[in-house]
Every structure is written in C-alpha cells, then in structure tokens.
Amino acid sequence: MAAQEIDADSGSEFDDDLALQFYRDRPEWNDIIPIPQDDGPNPVVRIAYSERFQDVFDYLRAVLKADERSERALDLTKDAVELNAANYTVWHYRRVLLQALKKDLREEMRYISEIIQDHPKNYQVWHHRRAIVEWLKDPSNELNFTESILEKDSKNYHAWSHRQWVLQTFKLWDGELDYVHKLLLEDLRNNSAWNQRYFVMSNTTGFSDESVVDREVKYAIEFIKKAPNNESSWSYLRGVLALRDISSFPGLMQTCQDMYSENVRSPFLLSFIIDIYEEQLESKTFPEDTLLKATQLCDVLIQVDAIRLKYWEYIKRSLTLRFGKQGEA
Amino acid sequence: MEDYADSNVGEYSNSTLSIKRHVRFFRMCLQALPSSYSSLDTSRLTVAFFALSGLDVLNSLDVIESEKQDIINWIYSLQVLPDPENTDESLSRCGFRGSSTIGLTFNPSEKDTATFHPYDWGHVAMTYTGLASLLILGDDLSRVNMPAIVAGLKALQLEDGSFSALENGSENDMRFVYCACCISYMLQDWSGINKDKAVQFIQNSLTHDFGIGQGPGQECHGGTTFCGIASLVLLDRLETAFTQKQIDGIKKWCLFRQQTGFNGRPNKKTDTCYSFWVGSTLKLLKVFNLIDFRWNRNYILSTEDTGMGGFAKWPDFHPDALHAYLGLCGLSMMGEEGLAPIHPALNISQRAADHLLSIHNKWRDGADS
C-alpha cells in the first residue's frame, strides 16, 4: 500500500540509436551542468541505479532546478518516465511544461494511454490522465479506455476509481448498469462490479422506490441462486435492503428457507437467516422458538464455516445474552 | 500461542521462524537494492521504515547499533524545511521527501542551507514513515520542524475531508488521511487537520458491505479499511463515528477476509500483507482473538523465503520489504515467539510507541515548567 509495487519492466532498454545515446554525450545538452544525486556520506536503501538512469536523472535534476520550460525538457521527462513511471515530480513537471509550451493535449492523451497500458497499477499515471481529462473537459474516451484496462484485470482498483470519477463528474450514468451486468455475467464473483452496481444505483435512482428495490432484490437473488457461496451477491442484497426490515420483505425468508431445504449450507445464506431472526427478536413480536432456531444455525455454521468457529460461537453467545430468558445464557 | 500449540493445521504448523534469516533480509534492504527497484527511487524512505521496523519487531535493532546515527542523519537530510527568505509561503511545502532524488545538497541539520527549489515538496507518506523511523531509532525528534510540518499538513486537506500526499500532483484518498493522523498524533498537534471533516470522509467511505474504500462510493479494501479505522482510533473518534450495527458489520467483513491467511477484498486471493491490514483492524476493534490463528500462521509461513529471508505476498514469489515487514507484524499480533509486540494503530513496535510517549511526557513537562 504505502510503497509502490515494483515494476518488473522498469529499466527496460531503449531500441533506437538516439535513445541509446547518453545525455552527457549529446551536443544539444552541453550547456547544462548535470547535477548528481547527493545522498550524503552514508546512504540508506541505496539503489544500484543503471548508468542510463543516473545520466537521465542527473540532467533532469539540472532542468528541474533551473525550472527550464523547453521542448527538450519535455522530451527528457519521457525518458525519465520510461525509467521510473512512479516519480510524481517528473509527472508534475511534465504538466507544467505541457501548459507552458501549449502542447496538444490530445497527443498527450494518446501518450498517457500507452503508459497506463504498461503500468496499469501505478497511482501517478492515472492521476496524470485525470488532470488531462480535466483540462480537455472531454470524457468521451474514458469509458472505453477503462473498459480496455478492465478487460485485462476486471478488478483493477485504479481503473474503477478513474471510471467512477468520470461517471460522477460528467454524469455519464446511462449504460453503466448494462456494462456492469455484462461483467457479472462473465464473472459473478467480481466484487468490484457489484460495488459499481451499488454505486450507480445510489447515484441515480437510489433505493427508496419500492419497484427499484424489488427489481434489485430479484437481480441479486438470481445471482445468489447460481452461486450461493458468493459473498458479493449476498452483500449486494443486504445493501439494497439497508433501509428496510429484511424480515418483513415479501418472500425473502421463504426463498432463504427453500434454499436451506435444498441443502444449501453457504455461510452467507445461514448468516442472512440469522440476521432475519435477529431482526424479529429485536421487534419483540416473534414466534417463541426464534432464538432457538437462530442459535441452531450458529451451531451449523460452527461446522460448515470452521475457520470462523470462534466468531459463530461469539454470535451465538451474544444472541443468547441479548434475547434469552434469564438463566439461559 | 495456546491456539497453535495443540493442533497441526497445514504443513507449516511445526515450523519455527528463523529470526536470523529475516534480520539478514532487512539489513540487505537497508544497504542496497538492485537496479530493478528503480521505481522505488522517490520512496526509499518507506523501504527504510519497513526494514527498520522489521528489525525492531525482530528485537534485533542492535545489529545496526553502529549505523544508527548515520541513518538518523540521512532521514533528517530528507526534511523539507521552510525557506528562510520566504518562510510563510514555503510552509505548505514542508514535511519529508522520500529520497534525495530531487538533487539538493545533503543537509542533516534543522536549519535550511539550500536555496529555494521550485519542485521540492514533502509527501505525507514519507513524513509519516520518516517520523516513525526516527522513533524506532530512539531519536528524540529534536531536529523536526514541527510547526512547519503541521502547516504542511494543513495545506493538504481537501474540502471533502480527504488528504492529498503533496501540494502538487497527487491523488487524494484514505491512505493519506491515515498518514496525516499518524503525523498529528506523533507530534501531538492536531491543528493541521479539520477533525470533523476527516471523520466525515471516513464515514462517507463506508461501503454497503461494511468495509471502507479509498473514498466515497469506492470498493472496500483491507488496506483502506485499516487506514480508516486506525485513523478513527488516533482521532479518538471510533466510538462515535459509527453505530453499533456498523461496527458489528465492519467486524464481520474483516473476519470474512480470512481464507487461510487473509484477502483484501471479497473473492480475491489471499495475500500476506492483509494478515496485518485486516488483522490489526480486528485488533483495534478488539476481536482479533476471533480469527483462526493456526491457518493464518500457516499461510504467512508458506510465503517465507527460506533462502534469503523475508516474506512474499504469495507462496513461491519474491519477497519484498513491505510484505516481509507486514508478515512479521501479522505473526507478532498472534504472539509468535521471538517477536516484539506492535502498536496496531501506528504500525510500529510497542517499544517505539512507548518511546514516543516518553517524548510526549517530556514535551508536556517542558511546557509546564
């Protein structure tokens, strides 16, 4: 989290002749005095930089210090990015240069698209893209672009963050549910896609309208039936019903009980039924055996979800403490 | 420990941790990394933090006894100090850099000697790991320009309560809220944070499935859930920020992350670092004892590099400083023999946290007299 993931491909070799030439050997740079890195007498976590890395960054340090606003500096930032795309100062400097030199931002969009393809999990490159989209005020390529990244990794957090920002900033909600639906058909365990569905719903219709809630409950249940052991679809169901009594939602308890009689023992199913019982216990109008049924389900969970044995014992204990007759606990 | 003693779960249940091997790994990280690590060029300080805190948790800081002062000086050389020519305007740039890559002259003192640099900024993650590293090394923070750092923080909070990492060119999210809270807690000065707004940002980032994301609407994630909950603990707002139902939901979401080790999101792969991110969140929520220690320990040990030491995210992958350190922290929280206890909110050893407390007491006594 705090440190960047290591890019296996950083330090990749350049293939054309000009790029292979060191900056120190280029006549058009001989007016610049390179600045070496000064790490003091006892450097810590020294990196064995390649000769090329040192050369590029010695010159970068020099133009940064002078705050040079030139085409050659802009080219230099490209070489620096190639060696370390996580250097946020290089990206900031590049943005300063793009504006100072009034560069074609569409060209920059093509460039950053390529870089993101190579470094899809790097914070700095996505931030740069966002800045360019903001300057252009043009989100027209963003949904396609994030889609192409999500095709390779449908849970890439950066791509989803960027997509959410675009949807929210430019109000591009139409069609997003279809996209999410397509992803869920490909992988119904894609939690990012479920989250996106919830995100779109909360930002558009919300969950106060009965017909919307009915539709989304049906949607979730359809997926739950296909894979009852899927945490994401159960969480979505719970999220849709967050503002309501789940115990009084028509047909829901029956659906759960049917699954139970069909021998489904998914921890998420059992846990959901316990939650319904708990709600009934809180409402104080419930059949006498509600607590017993809930604690019996805890016993089943202790068997089928053994890694959480202590948790289910704890839930059983706390239900008994809260709702049991005195002495029962 | 009693939890693993009586049972054999997984193939590593009888393995013991080799302290020596991990000490060697962290020493290597502190010395030199190969050129393939060049993408860490701007954040070398975070690697130093993982290695130093790792040695601390291994009770082995004595192996760098003779280098401590040099390391302390190197860390101080990364402090962004106010420009004496233009103190007020330069304050918002203060904090720590992650390395010397910007090209300034080495200066370990608390006084600025360099001329103004137009692209020099502190970065909150570096300020946090810099201060934490100084504490681990037993430094008294006397060369830290505290008012400047607090002013630097103030410049980074956004309208929605979140924090950017630096004044120019950074995203804003939950990670940096956490860093800002650690810094304010360490310096015992909260004037750089609008607490109510920070709390609101964390509340707004609670998801429908009761984890916390990088920001409102974003998918919940083990790392950002830790950042949110630990921030609330440091802000002393955990009790009031969420309802009991919400807290119960967060506990459950975290406990469901355990597969053998922990994953960071529902339906994702187990990864060593979440034994810390999720484990310490459960510790802060006071239900860490509900996890299955045996499977968690077995997973962490399965990612150990038994040749060069350290832990990787997955079995048979290359180890790195982050996973090596967080793997150790995961084991420490379960009472692994030979490891020092950790302070789960600050992500440093309890010993380093106690040292911080003694510094706070000294500051208080100094202010009283």
mmCIF file of C-alpha atoms in Angstrom, chain A residues 26-326:
data_model
loop_
_atom_site.group_PDB
_atom_site.id
_atom_site.type_symbol
_atom_site.label_atom_id
_atom_site.label_comp_id
_atom_site.label_asym_id
_atom_site.label_seq_id
_atom_site.Cartn_x
_atom_site.Cartn_y
_atom_site.Cartn_z
ATOM 1 C CA ARG A 26 24.580 14.948 -26.733
ATOM 2 C CA PRO A 27 25.799 18.272 -28.107
ATOM 3 C CA GLU A 28 22.392 19.941 -27.726
ATOM 4 C CA TRP A 29 22.659 19.398 -23.953
ATOM 5 C CA ASN A 30 26.232 20.589 -23.427
ATOM 6 C CA ASP A 31 25.104 23.920 -21.985
ATOM 7 C CA ILE A 32 23.662 22.085 -18.981
ATOM 8 C CA ILE A 33 25.738 21.062 -15.994
ATOM 9 C CA PRO A 34 24.282 17.788 -14.731
ATOM 10 C CA ILE A 35 23.508 17.532 -11.010
ATOM 11 C CA PRO A 36 24.409 14.206 -9.396
ATOM 12 C CA GLN A 37 22.322 12.901 -6.543
ATOM 13 C CA ASP A 38 23.837 13.831 -3.163
ATOM 14 C CA ASP A 39 22.966 11.093 -0.696
ATOM 15 C CA GLY A 40 25.455 12.156 1.981
ATOM 16 C CA PRO A 41 28.320 10.088 3.361
ATOM 17 C CA ASN A 42 26.183 7.082 4.365
ATOM 18 C CA PRO A 43 23.252 6.438 2.015
ATOM 19 C CA VAL A 44 20.418 4.220 3.242
ATOM 20 C CA VAL A 45 18.460 1.876 0.925
ATOM 21 C CA ARG A 46 20.862 2.745 -1.867
ATOM 22 C CA ILE A 47 19.584 1.684 -5.276
ATOM 23 C CA ALA A 48 22.139 0.371 -7.763
ATOM 24 C CA TYR A 49 20.882 2.732 -10.484
ATOM 25 C CA SER A 50 21.872 1.853 -14.013
ATOM 26 C CA GLU A 51 24.258 4.197 -15.820
ATOM 27 C CA ARG A 52 21.413 5.272 -18.060
ATOM 28 C CA PHE A 53 19.176 6.025 -15.038
ATOM 29 C CA GLN A 54 21.883 8.176 -13.483
ATOM 30 C CA ASP A 55 22.501 10.015 -16.742
ATOM 31 C CA VAL A 56 18.840 10.840 -17.349
ATOM 32 C CA PHE A 57 18.183 11.906 -13.777
ATOM 33 C CA ASP A 58 21.391 13.956 -13.499
ATOM 34 C CA TYR A 59 20.053 16.067 -16.369
ATOM 35 C CA LEU A 60 16.531 16.041 -15.037
ATOM 36 C CA ARG A 61 17.791 17.393 -11.688
ATOM 37 C CA ALA A 62 19.503 20.189 -13.568
ATOM 38 C CA VAL A 63 16.457 21.311 -15.589
ATOM 39 C CA LEU A 64 14.199 20.981 -12.525
ATOM 40 C CA LYS A 65 16.466 23.235 -10.502
ATOM 41 C CA ALA A 66 16.554 25.796 -13.294
ATOM 42 C CA ASP A 67 12.834 25.263 -13.939
ATOM 43 C CA GLU A 68 13.617 25.167 -17.618
ATOM 44 C CA ARG A 69 10.485 25.315 -19.805
ATOM 45 C CA SER A 70 11.581 23.791 -23.097
ATOM 46 C CA GLU A 71 10.839 21.124 -25.656
ATOM 47 C CA ARG A 72 13.995 19.256 -24.780
ATOM 48 C CA ALA A 73 12.945 19.204 -21.112
ATOM 49 C CA LEU A 74 9.601 17.758 -22.148
ATOM 50 C CA ASP A 75 11.385 15.015 -24.094
ATOM 51 C CA LEU A 76 13.599 14.377 -21.114
ATOM 52 C CA THR A 77 10.569 13.749 -18.886
ATOM 53 C CA LYS A 78 9.556 10.972 -21.297
ATOM 54 C CA ASP A 79 12.878 9.234 -20.792
ATOM 55 C CA ALA A 80 12.587 9.721 -17.043
ATOM 56 C CA VAL A 81 9.072 8.219 -17.055
ATOM 57 C CA GLU A 82 10.338 5.251 -19.023
ATOM 58 C CA LEU A 83 12.885 4.598 -16.280
ATOM 59 C CA ASN A 84 10.540 5.307 -13.362
ATOM 60 C CA ALA A 85 6.862 5.941 -14.016
ATOM 61 C CA ALA A 86 6.261 6.346 -10.269
ATOM 62 C CA ASN A 87 8.225 9.586 -9.964
ATOM 63 C CA TYR A 88 5.449 12.082 -9.175
ATOM 64 C CA THR A 89 7.763 15.085 -9.514
ATOM 65 C CA VAL A 90 8.508 14.141 -13.117
ATOM 66 C CA TRP A 91 4.787 13.973 -13.888
ATOM 67 C CA HIS A 92 4.104 17.297 -12.187
ATOM 68 C CA TYR A 93 6.949 18.923 -14.091
ATOM 69 C CA ARG A 94 5.636 17.416 -17.311
ATOM 70 C CA ARG A 95 2.230 19.021 -16.682
ATOM 71 C CA VAL A 96 3.881 22.379 -16.039
ATOM 72 C CA LEU A 97 5.711 22.008 -19.355
ATOM 73 C CA LEU A 98 2.603 20.919 -21.277
ATOM 74 C CA GLN A 99 0.876 24.115 -20.230
ATOM 75 C CA ALA A 100 3.858 26.416 -20.629
ATOM 76 C CA LEU A 101 4.525 25.121 -24.143
ATOM 77 C CA LYS A 102 0.814 24.953 -25.022
ATOM 78 C CA LYS A 103 1.169 21.371 -26.177
ATOM 79 C CA ASP A 104 -1.532 19.385 -27.920
ATOM 80 C CA LEU A 105 -3.343 17.649 -25.072
ATOM 81 C CA ARG A 106 -4.937 15.074 -27.367
ATOM 82 C CA GLU A 107 -1.460 13.917 -28.230
ATOM 83 C CA GLU A 108 -0.767 13.700 -24.503
ATOM 84 C CA MET A 109 -3.876 11.541 -24.050
ATOM 85 C CA ARG A 110 -2.513 9.061 -26.572
ATOM 86 C CA TYR A 111 0.814 9.053 -24.778
ATOM 87 C CA ILE A 112 -0.637 8.521 -21.298
ATOM 88 C CA SER A 113 -2.889 5.759 -22.627
ATOM 89 C CA GLU A 114 0.179 3.843 -23.765
ATOM 90 C CA ILE A 115 1.950 4.405 -20.465
ATOM 91 C CA ILE A 116 -1.069 3.226 -18.463
ATOM 92 C CA GLN A 117 -1.256 0.071 -20.589
ATOM 93 C CA ASP A 118 2.293 -0.648 -19.419
ATOM 94 C CA HIS A 119 1.749 0.411 -15.786
ATOM 95 C CA PRO A 120 -1.936 -0.149 -15.033
ATOM 96 C CA LYS A 121 -1.419 -0.248 -11.253
ATOM 97 C CA ASN A 122 0.552 2.949 -10.791
ATOM 98 C CA TYR A 123 -1.129 5.863 -8.991
ATOM 99 C CA GLN A 124 0.836 8.629 -10.739
ATOM 100 C CA VAL A 125 -0.103 7.690 -14.290
ATOM 101 C CA TRP A 126 -3.816 7.624 -13.523
ATOM 102 C CA HIS A 127 -3.528 10.961 -11.759
ATOM 103 C CA HIS A 128 -1.875 12.405 -14.853
ATOM 104 C CA ARG A 129 -4.668 11.082 -17.046
ATOM 105 C CA ARG A 130 -7.269 12.635 -14.798
ATOM 106 C CA ALA A 131 -5.521 16.006 -14.976
ATOM 107 C CA ILE A 132 -5.521 15.888 -18.779
ATOM 108 C CA VAL A 133 -9.215 14.914 -18.900
ATOM 109 C CA GLU A 134 -9.961 17.852 -16.603
ATOM 110 C CA TRP A 135 -8.066 20.250 -18.868
ATOM 111 C CA LEU A 136 -9.729 18.956 -22.003
ATOM 112 C CA LYS A 137 -13.123 18.736 -20.299
ATOM 113 C CA ASP A 138 -13.637 15.764 -22.574
ATOM 114 C CA PRO A 139 -14.533 12.389 -21.082
ATOM 115 C CA SER A 140 -15.549 10.836 -24.400
ATOM 116 C CA ASN A 141 -12.795 8.225 -24.488
ATOM 117 C CA GLU A 142 -12.666 7.428 -20.782
ATOM 118 C CA LEU A 143 -15.275 4.687 -20.537
ATOM 119 C CA ASN A 144 -13.766 2.831 -23.496
ATOM 120 C CA PHE A 145 -10.307 3.255 -22.098
ATOM 121 C CA THR A 146 -11.089 1.985 -18.603
ATOM 122 C CA GLU A 147 -13.010 -0.865 -20.203
ATOM 123 C CA SER A 148 -9.883 -1.887 -22.114
ATOM 124 C CA ILE A 149 -7.875 -1.919 -18.875
ATOM 125 C CA LEU A 150 -10.587 -3.840 -17.023
ATOM 126 C CA GLU A 151 -10.597 -6.401 -19.806
ATOM 127 C CA LYS A 152 -7.133 -7.445 -18.666
ATOM 128 C CA ASP A 153 -7.894 -7.206 -14.947
ATOM 129 C CA SER A 154 -11.531 -6.729 -14.108
ATOM 130 C CA LYS A 155 -10.694 -5.784 -10.503
ATOM 131 C CA ASN A 156 -8.058 -3.098 -11.158
ATOM 132 C CA TYR A 157 -8.803 -0.588 -8.388
ATOM 133 C CA HIS A 158 -7.223 2.362 -10.231
ATOM 134 C CA ALA A 159 -9.322 1.810 -13.342
ATOM 135 C CA TRP A 160 -12.510 1.600 -11.282
ATOM 136 C CA SER A 161 -11.617 4.760 -9.328
ATOM 137 C CA HIS A 162 -10.998 6.649 -12.541
ATOM 138 C CA ARG A 163 -14.211 5.348 -14.075
ATOM 139 C CA GLN A 164 -16.247 6.371 -11.031
ATOM 140 C CA TRP A 165 -14.730 9.836 -11.123
ATOM 141 C CA VAL A 166 -15.612 10.193 -14.818
ATOM 142 C CA LEU A 167 -19.183 8.945 -14.339
ATOM 143 C CA GLN A 168 -19.768 11.265 -11.410
ATOM 144 C CA THR A 169 -18.051 14.336 -12.823
ATOM 145 C CA PHE A 170 -19.579 14.190 -16.289
ATOM 146 C CA LYS A 171 -22.877 12.488 -15.362
ATOM 147 C CA LEU A 172 -22.452 9.596 -17.759
ATOM 148 C CA TRP A 173 -24.684 7.125 -15.954
ATOM 149 C CA ASP A 174 -26.580 5.835 -19.000
ATOM 150 C CA GLY A 175 -25.396 2.415 -19.981
ATOM 151 C CA GLU A 176 -23.302 1.773 -16.901
ATOM 152 C CA LEU A 177 -25.688 -0.824 -15.473
ATOM 153 C CA ASP A 178 -25.535 -2.712 -18.774
ATOM 154 C CA TYR A 179 -21.754 -2.707 -18.607
ATOM 155 C CA VAL A 180 -21.800 -3.965 -15.017
ATOM 156 C CA HIS A 181 -24.317 -6.635 -15.989
ATOM 157 C CA LYS A 182 -22.034 -7.811 -18.772
ATOM 158 C CA LEU A 183 -19.122 -8.101 -16.321
ATOM 159 C CA LEU A 184 -21.243 -10.022 -13.830
ATOM 160 C CA LEU A 185 -22.271 -12.487 -16.495
ATOM 161 C CA GLU A 186 -18.575 -13.048 -17.189
ATOM 162 C CA ASP A 187 -17.670 -13.396 -13.515
ATOM 163 C CA LEU A 188 -20.416 -13.284 -10.929
ATOM 164 C CA ARG A 189 -17.822 -13.137 -8.142
ATOM 165 C CA ASN A 190 -16.414 -9.813 -9.357
ATOM 166 C CA ASN A 191 -16.837 -7.719 -6.210
ATOM 167 C CA SER A 192 -15.717 -4.549 -7.998
ATOM 168 C CA ALA A 193 -18.608 -4.948 -10.438
ATOM 169 C CA TRP A 194 -21.115 -5.481 -7.609
ATOM 170 C CA ASN A 195 -19.774 -2.406 -5.902
ATOM 171 C CA GLN A 196 -20.132 -0.493 -9.143
ATOM 172 C CA ARG A 197 -23.766 -1.568 -9.417
ATOM 173 C CA TYR A 198 -24.382 -0.255 -5.925
ATOM 174 C CA PHE A 199 -22.512 2.945 -6.802
ATOM 175 C CA VAL A 200 -24.606 3.561 -9.924
ATOM 176 C CA MET A 201 -27.869 2.825 -8.118
ATOM 177 C CA SER A 202 -27.064 5.130 -5.194
ATOM 178 C CA ASN A 203 -26.148 7.945 -7.574
ATOM 179 C CA THR A 204 -29.164 7.597 -9.823
ATOM 180 C CA THR A 205 -32.476 6.149 -8.615
ATOM 181 C CA GLY A 206 -31.443 5.479 -5.017
ATOM 182 C CA PHE A 207 -33.167 2.751 -3.026
ATOM 183 C CA SER A 208 -36.284 4.470 -1.708
ATOM 184 C CA ASP A 209 -38.578 3.482 -4.569
ATOM 185 C CA GLU A 210 -40.283 0.100 -3.908
ATOM 186 C CA SER A 211 -40.146 -1.038 -7.519
ATOM 187 C CA VAL A 212 -36.421 -0.342 -7.733
ATOM 188 C CA VAL A 213 -35.800 -2.323 -4.570
ATOM 189 C CA ASP A 214 -37.958 -5.207 -5.828
ATOM 190 C CA ARG A 215 -36.020 -5.311 -9.061
ATOM 191 C CA GLU A 216 -32.615 -5.230 -7.377
ATOM 192 C CA VAL A 217 -33.600 -7.892 -4.827
ATOM 193 C CA LYS A 218 -34.691 -10.141 -7.691
ATOM 194 C CA TYR A 219 -31.451 -9.374 -9.516
ATOM 195 C CA ALA A 220 -29.328 -10.318 -6.514
ATOM 196 C CA ILE A 221 -31.311 -13.478 -5.799
ATOM 197 C CA GLU A 222 -30.960 -14.647 -9.350
ATOM 198 C CA PHE A 223 -27.184 -14.492 -8.982
ATOM 199 C CA ILE A 224 -27.272 -15.953 -5.476
ATOM 200 C CA LYS A 225 -29.129 -18.988 -6.779
ATOM 201 C CA LYS A 226 -26.472 -19.542 -9.412
ATOM 202 C CA ALA A 227 -23.702 -19.452 -6.790
ATOM 203 C CA PRO A 228 -24.966 -19.455 -3.192
ATOM 204 C CA ASN A 229 -21.460 -19.281 -1.780
ATOM 205 C CA ASN A 230 -20.730 -15.877 -3.296
ATOM 206 C CA GLU A 231 -20.123 -13.176 -0.676
ATOM 207 C CA SER A 232 -20.505 -10.334 -3.185
ATOM 208 C CA SER A 233 -24.077 -11.026 -4.293
ATOM 209 C CA TRP A 234 -25.235 -11.580 -0.701
ATOM 210 C CA SER A 235 -23.630 -8.282 0.322
ATOM 211 C CA TYR A 236 -25.382 -6.535 -2.526
ATOM 212 C CA LEU A 237 -28.728 -7.949 -1.407
ATOM 213 C CA ARG A 238 -28.106 -6.703 2.097
ATOM 214 C CA GLY A 239 -27.043 -3.294 0.783
ATOM 215 C CA VAL A 240 -30.196 -2.924 -1.314
ATOM 216 C CA LEU A 241 -32.286 -3.640 1.788
ATOM 217 C CA ALA A 242 -30.219 -1.471 4.133
ATOM 218 C CA LEU A 243 -33.070 0.947 4.784
ATOM 219 C CA ARG A 244 -35.721 -1.756 5.269
ATOM 220 C CA ASP A 245 -36.722 -4.582 7.591
ATOM 221 C CA ILE A 246 -35.371 -7.662 5.879
ATOM 222 C CA SER A 247 -37.666 -9.825 7.998
ATOM 223 C CA SER A 248 -40.800 -8.296 6.515
ATOM 224 C CA PHE A 249 -39.655 -8.145 2.897
ATOM 225 C CA PRO A 250 -42.168 -10.296 0.981
ATOM 226 C CA GLY A 251 -40.964 -13.753 0.087
ATOM 227 C CA LEU A 252 -37.384 -13.286 1.178
ATOM 228 C CA MET A 253 -37.481 -15.560 4.202
ATOM 229 C CA GLN A 254 -39.274 -18.173 2.126
ATOM 230 C CA THR A 255 -36.592 -18.006 -0.583
ATOM 231 C CA CYS A 256 -33.899 -18.491 2.031
ATOM 232 C CA GLN A 257 -35.711 -21.377 3.676
ATOM 233 C CA ASP A 258 -36.261 -23.055 0.300
ATOM 234 C CA MET A 259 -32.542 -22.886 -0.357
ATOM 235 C CA TYR A 260 -31.870 -24.324 3.079
ATOM 236 C CA SER A 261 -34.227 -27.250 2.434
ATOM 237 C CA GLU A 262 -32.444 -27.835 -0.839
ATOM 238 C CA ASN A 263 -29.411 -28.492 1.332
ATOM 239 C CA VAL A 264 -27.584 -25.244 0.600
ATOM 240 C CA ARG A 265 -25.232 -24.622 3.550
ATOM 241 C CA SER A 266 -23.482 -21.481 2.362
ATOM 242 C CA PRO A 267 -22.305 -19.460 5.391
ATOM 243 C CA PHE A 268 -23.796 -16.393 3.705
ATOM 244 C CA LEU A 269 -27.243 -17.981 3.493
ATOM 245 C CA LEU A 270 -27.182 -19.146 7.104
ATOM 246 C CA SER A 271 -25.845 -15.823 8.298
ATOM 247 C CA PHE A 272 -28.581 -13.990 6.376
ATOM 248 C CA ILE A 273 -31.291 -16.116 8.006
ATOM 249 C CA ILE A 274 -29.750 -15.432 11.428
ATOM 250 C CA ASP A 275 -29.963 -11.711 10.652
ATOM 251 C CA ILE A 276 -33.658 -12.079 9.841
ATOM 252 C CA TYR A 277 -34.207 -13.890 13.130
ATOM 253 C CA GLU A 278 -32.239 -11.233 14.974
ATOM 254 C CA GLU A 279 -34.432 -8.529 13.486
ATOM 255 C CA GLN A 280 -37.531 -10.420 14.569
ATOM 256 C CA LEU A 281 -36.112 -10.783 18.067
ATOM 257 C CA GLU A 282 -35.470 -7.045 18.191
ATOM 258 C CA SER A 283 -39.035 -6.297 17.092
ATOM 259 C CA LYS A 284 -40.393 -8.265 20.053
ATOM 260 C CA THR A 285 -43.141 -9.934 18.010
ATOM 261 C CA PHE A 286 -41.783 -13.300 17.117
ATOM 262 C CA PRO A 287 -42.548 -16.998 17.473
ATOM 263 C CA GLU A 288 -41.243 -18.486 20.696
ATOM 264 C CA ASP A 289 -38.644 -20.677 19.048
ATOM 265 C CA THR A 290 -36.926 -17.850 17.083
ATOM 266 C CA LEU A 291 -33.901 -17.649 19.349
ATOM 267 C CA LEU A 292 -33.523 -21.411 19.356
ATOM 268 C CA LYS A 293 -33.631 -21.513 15.558
ATOM 269 C CA ALA A 294 -31.010 -18.779 15.357
ATOM 270 C CA THR A 295 -28.630 -20.484 17.759
ATOM 271 C CA GLN A 296 -29.126 -23.803 15.971
ATOM 272 C CA LEU A 297 -27.995 -22.114 12.775
ATOM 273 C CA CYS A 298 -24.924 -20.861 14.648
ATOM 274 C CA ASP A 299 -24.205 -24.490 15.500
ATOM 275 C CA VAL A 300 -24.431 -25.430 11.838
ATOM 276 C CA LEU A 301 -22.078 -22.559 10.961
ATOM 277 C CA ILE A 302 -19.584 -23.741 13.559
ATOM 278 C CA GLN A 303 -19.426 -26.936 11.482
ATOM 279 C CA VAL A 304 -19.552 -25.610 7.920
ATOM 280 C CA ASP A 305 -17.538 -22.415 8.444
ATOM 281 C CA ALA A 306 -14.957 -23.821 10.831
ATOM 282 C CA ILE A 307 -12.329 -21.154 10.201
ATOM 283 C CA ARG A 308 -14.776 -18.688 11.811
ATOM 284 C CA LEU A 309 -15.753 -21.088 14.583
ATOM 285 C CA LYS A 310 -14.952 -18.566 17.314
ATOM 286 C CA TYR A 311 -16.952 -15.891 15.570
ATOM 287 C CA TRP A 312 -20.065 -18.052 15.348
ATOM 288 C CA GLU A 313 -19.658 -19.075 18.981
ATOM 289 C CA TYR A 314 -19.469 -15.379 19.826
ATOM 290 C CA ILE A 315 -22.608 -14.607 17.791
ATOM 291 C CA LYS A 316 -24.424 -17.474 19.469
ATOM 292 C CA ARG A 317 -23.358 -16.241 22.887
ATOM 293 C CA SER A 318 -24.353 -12.649 22.238
ATOM 294 C CA LEU A 319 -27.775 -13.608 20.798
ATOM 295 C CA THR A 320 -28.433 -15.745 23.866
ATOM 296 C CA LEU A 321 -27.298 -12.971 26.189
ATOM 297 C CA ARG A 322 -29.456 -10.362 24.483
ATOM 298 C CA PHE A 323 -32.634 -12.344 23.884
ATOM 299 C CA GLY A 324 -32.508 -15.407 26.137
ATOM 300 C CA LYS A 325 -34.661 -15.755 29.235
ATOM 301 C CA GLN A 326 -32.752 -15.098 32.391
#
